[in-house]
Amino acid sequence: MKKLLLAFSIFLSCLICNSQTWEKSFSPGDFDLNGQYLGGSEVMQLVSHKKKLYASIGYWQDATNIWYGGSNSNIGWGQIIRKDNSIGNWQEDFKFGANYLRPEILKQLIFTKDAQGNLLTSPDTLLIAAGYSPNYVTSIVSAKAFVRNDNNDVWEESSIFQGGLPAGENYSIRDIQVYTDQITGIEQINVSLGTHGIFTGTYNPNITGSIDWNSIPEIGPLSIRSLGIVQANNGLYFSSGNKLYKREDGVNFSYSVIHDFSDLSTTINSAVGGVRGLTTISNPNGNNEALLLMWCPDGQSKGTIYRLEPNGNGGFDRYYETKISLLVENYLAGSSVSYLLGAYNEFYEYTDPITNDTYHIIGFESSISSGVHPTWNGYYSGALYAKRDNNMQYTLEEVNGAIGLNDTALVAIRCYVKSPFDSDESIYFGGFDPNSNISTNMAWIYKKTYQNTSLSEISTTKELLKIIDILGRQTKEIKNSLLFYIYNDGTVEKKIIIE
């Protein structure tokens, strides 16, 4: 019987092998070179700052923390960890201290003006983190910002706001944005502080923490915490539940609802949030800017992506792009998605160094029903992310390839960032989401490296690691079936052996 082998490598193009390899970058539960404990249940953000890589680590539902059964009150609180080069080890850069369960935000910001609106001699690039700390003795909750002083490697704190219990969503700090009022010329930092509203501050290098905060919010209280603040078309916007607000600039500034999603849902589960991942993008149908977002109103959310384009009348027209749950059901054949939550941070723009194609990346988690695919407390164990191309088409990829039944669960991708290191064509991914389950040392960071290799450089001794079918299950060679052959050099081949 004649045997026909149809095989092609998904990474081979003409005379070039485009290799994409995955590598675990951070595993919690150990000590750094300085003897500091590095643990955590989730990686919240990844940020490149002055050619170094920083990650924020949270301990929600981590049993190392004394709130969840831990015995050492000195560890188990929010941390910022740092990586100095592509081959170096992660180390603790900052410890928030007691009752700061996790860093709510970590972001690099650039200030160009002082508090009076005068241009600085040179812009100042700051790495800023923020979080809140509830004191159950005094019933006071403190929300603070922490700015890294790169001259002495010390983090300087400043108080944003103090209020009463309860904490949680009331003090959740999910975004920070620098914006210049188009009327007054004043540059200020805007921070979303849970249901208390949008707080502001101005740059002042002569005080500790470099930010002079206004203790009264510009707008607030809000019924639903804000999950995103963006600048687009010379305006400032923020989301809250099913509303998108715009700041009306001037001495007597105000805020107005510029787009309402109430036609999609009038009831928003505050823990889920409504509008998530608000991001400014180039308008595909104009010369201005559009907004991209994920719509997640409740516990039945399916991760619907919408694009908002300026309509010329001061508002936006809404365009449906995709529903991520449908992509997951196609990727995980035979599965049914009952709930999908994503866009923990922004849609991240990234240019593939091999193809030069530009994508927007968005991470998520999905609760699935399936007896085939591995799950963790009802959520798919693997870490999936969607890639949006310039034609507004979406595809899914998975961190470290298809996850195995015995592999450690990854569950959710929360953040991503291009490597800041020279000659390192990589992108880092981080995440996990406890979803109210005990999740000790479940935080993770993976690194995806892109390599251009000529055929003459390809090793002829590559080793087959495993064969998986279209459902991600490890298998033996089967005739007349599409199979994926995974090798130790990171290449993957699709094969159909027809007999």
Short mmCIF file of N, CA and C in Angstrom, two decimals, residues 68-132:
data_model
loop_
_atom_site.label_atom_id
_atom_site.label_comp_id
_atom_site.label_asym_id
_atom_site.label_seq_id
_atom_site.Cartn_x
_atom_site.Cartn_y
_atom_site.Cartn_z
N TYR A 68 -4.69 33.86 55.29
CA TYR A 68 -5.13 32.59 54.70
C TYR A 68 -4.46 31.38 55.36
N GLY A 69 -3.96 31.57 56.57
CA GLY A 69 -3.40 30.46 57.32
C GLY A 69 -1.91 30.49 57.51
N GLY A 70 -1.22 31.47 56.96
CA GLY A 70 0.22 31.57 57.11
C GLY A 70 0.63 31.89 58.54
N SER A 71 1.87 31.59 58.88
CA SER A 71 2.34 31.79 60.25
C SER A 71 3.36 32.91 60.41
N ASN A 72 3.86 33.43 59.29
CA ASN A 72 4.90 34.46 59.33
C ASN A 72 4.31 35.77 58.81
N SER A 73 4.12 36.73 59.69
CA SER A 73 3.50 37.99 59.30
C SER A 73 4.42 38.90 58.49
N ASN A 74 5.70 38.50 58.37
CA ASN A 74 6.65 39.33 57.63
C ASN A 74 6.66 39.03 56.13
N ILE A 75 6.03 37.95 55.73
CA ILE A 75 5.99 37.61 54.31
C ILE A 75 4.53 37.43 53.87
N GLY A 76 4.34 37.31 52.58
CA GLY A 76 2.99 37.10 52.08
C GLY A 76 2.25 38.39 51.74
N TRP A 77 2.97 39.49 51.66
CA TRP A 77 2.37 40.77 51.27
C TRP A 77 2.89 41.18 49.89
N GLY A 78 2.19 42.10 49.26
CA GLY A 78 2.52 42.50 47.90
C GLY A 78 3.98 42.86 47.69
N GLN A 79 4.51 42.50 46.53
CA GLN A 79 5.92 42.74 46.21
C GLN A 79 6.07 43.26 44.78
N ILE A 80 7.17 43.97 44.56
CA ILE A 80 7.66 44.25 43.23
C ILE A 80 8.98 43.50 43.09
N ILE A 81 9.09 42.69 42.05
CA ILE A 81 10.34 41.97 41.82
C ILE A 81 10.98 42.50 40.53
N ARG A 82 12.29 42.28 40.40
CA ARG A 82 13.05 42.89 39.31
C ARG A 82 13.98 41.88 38.66
N LYS A 83 14.14 42.03 37.35
CA LYS A 83 15.08 41.22 36.58
C LYS A 83 15.98 42.18 35.81
N ASP A 84 17.30 42.07 35.98
CA ASP A 84 18.23 43.06 35.43
C ASP A 84 18.74 42.74 34.04
N ASN A 85 18.70 41.48 33.64
CA ASN A 85 19.13 41.10 32.30
C ASN A 85 18.45 39.80 31.91
N SER A 86 18.61 39.42 30.66
CA SER A 86 17.84 38.29 30.13
C SER A 86 18.18 36.96 30.81
N ILE A 87 19.39 36.84 31.35
CA ILE A 87 19.77 35.57 31.98
C ILE A 87 19.85 35.69 33.49
N GLY A 88 19.57 36.87 34.04
CA GLY A 88 19.66 37.07 35.48
C GLY A 88 18.46 36.50 36.22
N ASN A 89 18.59 36.39 37.53
CA ASN A 89 17.52 35.89 38.39
C ASN A 89 16.61 37.03 38.85
N TRP A 90 15.38 36.69 39.12
CA TRP A 90 14.46 37.66 39.71
C TRP A 90 14.86 37.93 41.16
N GLN A 91 14.68 39.16 41.60
CA GLN A 91 14.96 39.51 42.99
C GLN A 91 13.94 40.53 43.48
N GLU A 92 13.74 40.57 44.78
CA GLU A 92 12.79 41.52 45.34
C GLU A 92 13.35 42.93 45.20
N ASP A 93 12.52 43.84 44.70
CA ASP A 93 12.91 45.24 44.59
C ASP A 93 12.18 46.09 45.62
N PHE A 94 10.96 45.66 45.99
CA PHE A 94 10.19 46.44 46.97
C PHE A 94 9.16 45.54 47.62
N LYS A 95 9.02 45.72 48.94
CA LYS A 95 8.01 44.99 49.72
C LYS A 95 7.03 46.02 50.29
N PHE A 96 5.75 45.87 49.98
CA PHE A 96 4.76 46.86 50.39
C PHE A 96 4.56 46.92 51.90
N GLY A 97 4.62 45.77 52.56
CA GLY A 97 4.43 45.75 54.00
C GLY A 97 3.06 45.25 54.40
N ALA A 98 2.84 45.19 55.71
CA ALA A 98 1.66 44.57 56.29
C ALA A 98 0.36 45.13 55.71
N ASN A 99 -0.56 44.22 55.41
CA ASN A 99 -1.92 44.49 54.98
C ASN A 99 -2.04 44.98 53.53
N TYR A 100 -0.93 45.13 52.84
CA TYR A 100 -1.00 45.38 51.39
C TYR A 100 -0.98 44.02 50.71
N LEU A 101 -2.16 43.50 50.44
CA LEU A 101 -2.27 42.14 49.94
C LEU A 101 -1.66 42.00 48.55
N ARG A 102 -1.82 43.03 47.73
CA ARG A 102 -1.23 42.97 46.40
C ARG A 102 -1.04 44.38 45.84
N PRO A 103 -0.08 44.54 44.92
CA PRO A 103 0.04 45.82 44.22
C PRO A 103 -1.15 45.94 43.26
N GLU A 104 -1.91 47.00 43.40
CA GLU A 104 -3.08 47.16 42.54
C GLU A 104 -2.68 47.60 41.13
N ILE A 105 -1.61 48.35 41.04
CA ILE A 105 -1.16 48.86 39.74
C ILE A 105 0.35 49.04 39.77
N LEU A 106 0.98 48.82 38.62
CA LEU A 106 2.40 49.10 38.42
C LEU A 106 2.52 49.65 37.00
N LYS A 107 3.07 50.85 36.86
CA LYS A 107 3.08 51.49 35.55
C LYS A 107 4.22 52.49 35.43
N GLN A 108 4.76 52.62 34.23
CA GLN A 108 5.75 53.65 33.96
C GLN A 108 5.04 54.88 33.40
N LEU A 109 5.33 56.04 33.99
CA LEU A 109 4.71 57.30 33.57
C LEU A 109 5.78 58.33 33.25
N ILE A 110 5.47 59.20 32.31
CA ILE A 110 6.42 60.25 31.92
C ILE A 110 5.78 61.61 32.18
N PHE A 111 6.44 62.41 33.01
CA PHE A 111 5.98 63.77 33.31
C PHE A 111 6.80 64.77 32.50
N THR A 112 6.12 65.75 31.92
CA THR A 112 6.80 66.77 31.10
C THR A 112 6.64 68.17 31.66
N LYS A 113 5.73 68.33 32.67
CA LYS A 113 5.45 69.66 33.22
C LYS A 113 5.43 69.64 34.74
N ASP A 114 5.65 70.82 35.32
CA ASP A 114 5.51 70.95 36.77
C ASP A 114 4.06 71.26 37.10
N ALA A 115 3.78 71.52 38.38
CA ALA A 115 2.41 71.73 38.83
C ALA A 115 1.77 72.99 38.25
N GLN A 116 2.58 73.93 37.80
CA GLN A 116 2.07 75.18 37.24
C GLN A 116 1.90 75.11 35.71
N GLY A 117 2.25 73.97 35.13
CA GLY A 117 2.11 73.82 33.70
C GLY A 117 3.33 74.21 32.91
N ASN A 118 4.46 74.47 33.59
CA ASN A 118 5.70 74.83 32.92
C ASN A 118 6.44 73.58 32.48
N LEU A 119 7.02 73.63 31.29
CA LEU A 119 7.77 72.49 30.78
C LEU A 119 9.00 72.23 31.63
N LEU A 120 9.26 70.96 31.92
CA LEU A 120 10.48 70.58 32.63
C LEU A 120 11.67 70.71 31.70
N THR A 121 12.85 70.88 32.26
CA THR A 121 14.06 70.93 31.46
C THR A 121 14.22 69.67 30.64
N SER A 122 13.88 68.54 31.26
CA SER A 122 13.84 67.26 30.56
C SER A 122 12.74 66.41 31.21
N PRO A 123 12.02 65.61 30.44
CA PRO A 123 10.95 64.79 31.01
C PRO A 123 11.48 63.85 32.08
N ASP A 124 10.65 63.54 33.05
CA ASP A 124 11.02 62.63 34.13
C ASP A 124 10.19 61.36 34.00
N THR A 125 10.87 60.23 33.82
CA THR A 125 10.22 58.93 33.68
C THR A 125 10.22 58.21 35.01
N LEU A 126 9.03 57.96 35.54
CA LEU A 126 8.89 57.36 36.87
C LEU A 126 8.22 56.00 36.78
N LEU A 127 8.64 55.10 37.66
CA LEU A 127 7.95 53.83 37.85
C LEU A 127 7.11 53.96 39.11
N ILE A 128 5.81 53.80 38.96
CA ILE A 128 4.90 54.04 40.07
C ILE A 128 4.04 52.81 40.34
N ALA A 129 3.85 52.50 41.60
CA ALA A 129 2.96 51.43 42.03
C ALA A 129 1.97 52.02 43.03
N ALA A 130 0.87 51.33 43.24
CA ALA A 130 -0.12 51.80 44.21
C ALA A 130 -0.87 50.62 44.79
N GLY A 131 -1.37 50.81 46.00
CA GLY A 131 -2.15 49.77 46.66
C GLY A 131 -2.87 50.34 47.85
N TYR A 132 -3.66 49.50 48.50
CA TYR A 132 -4.38 49.95 49.69
C TYR A 132 -4.15 48.97 50.84
#
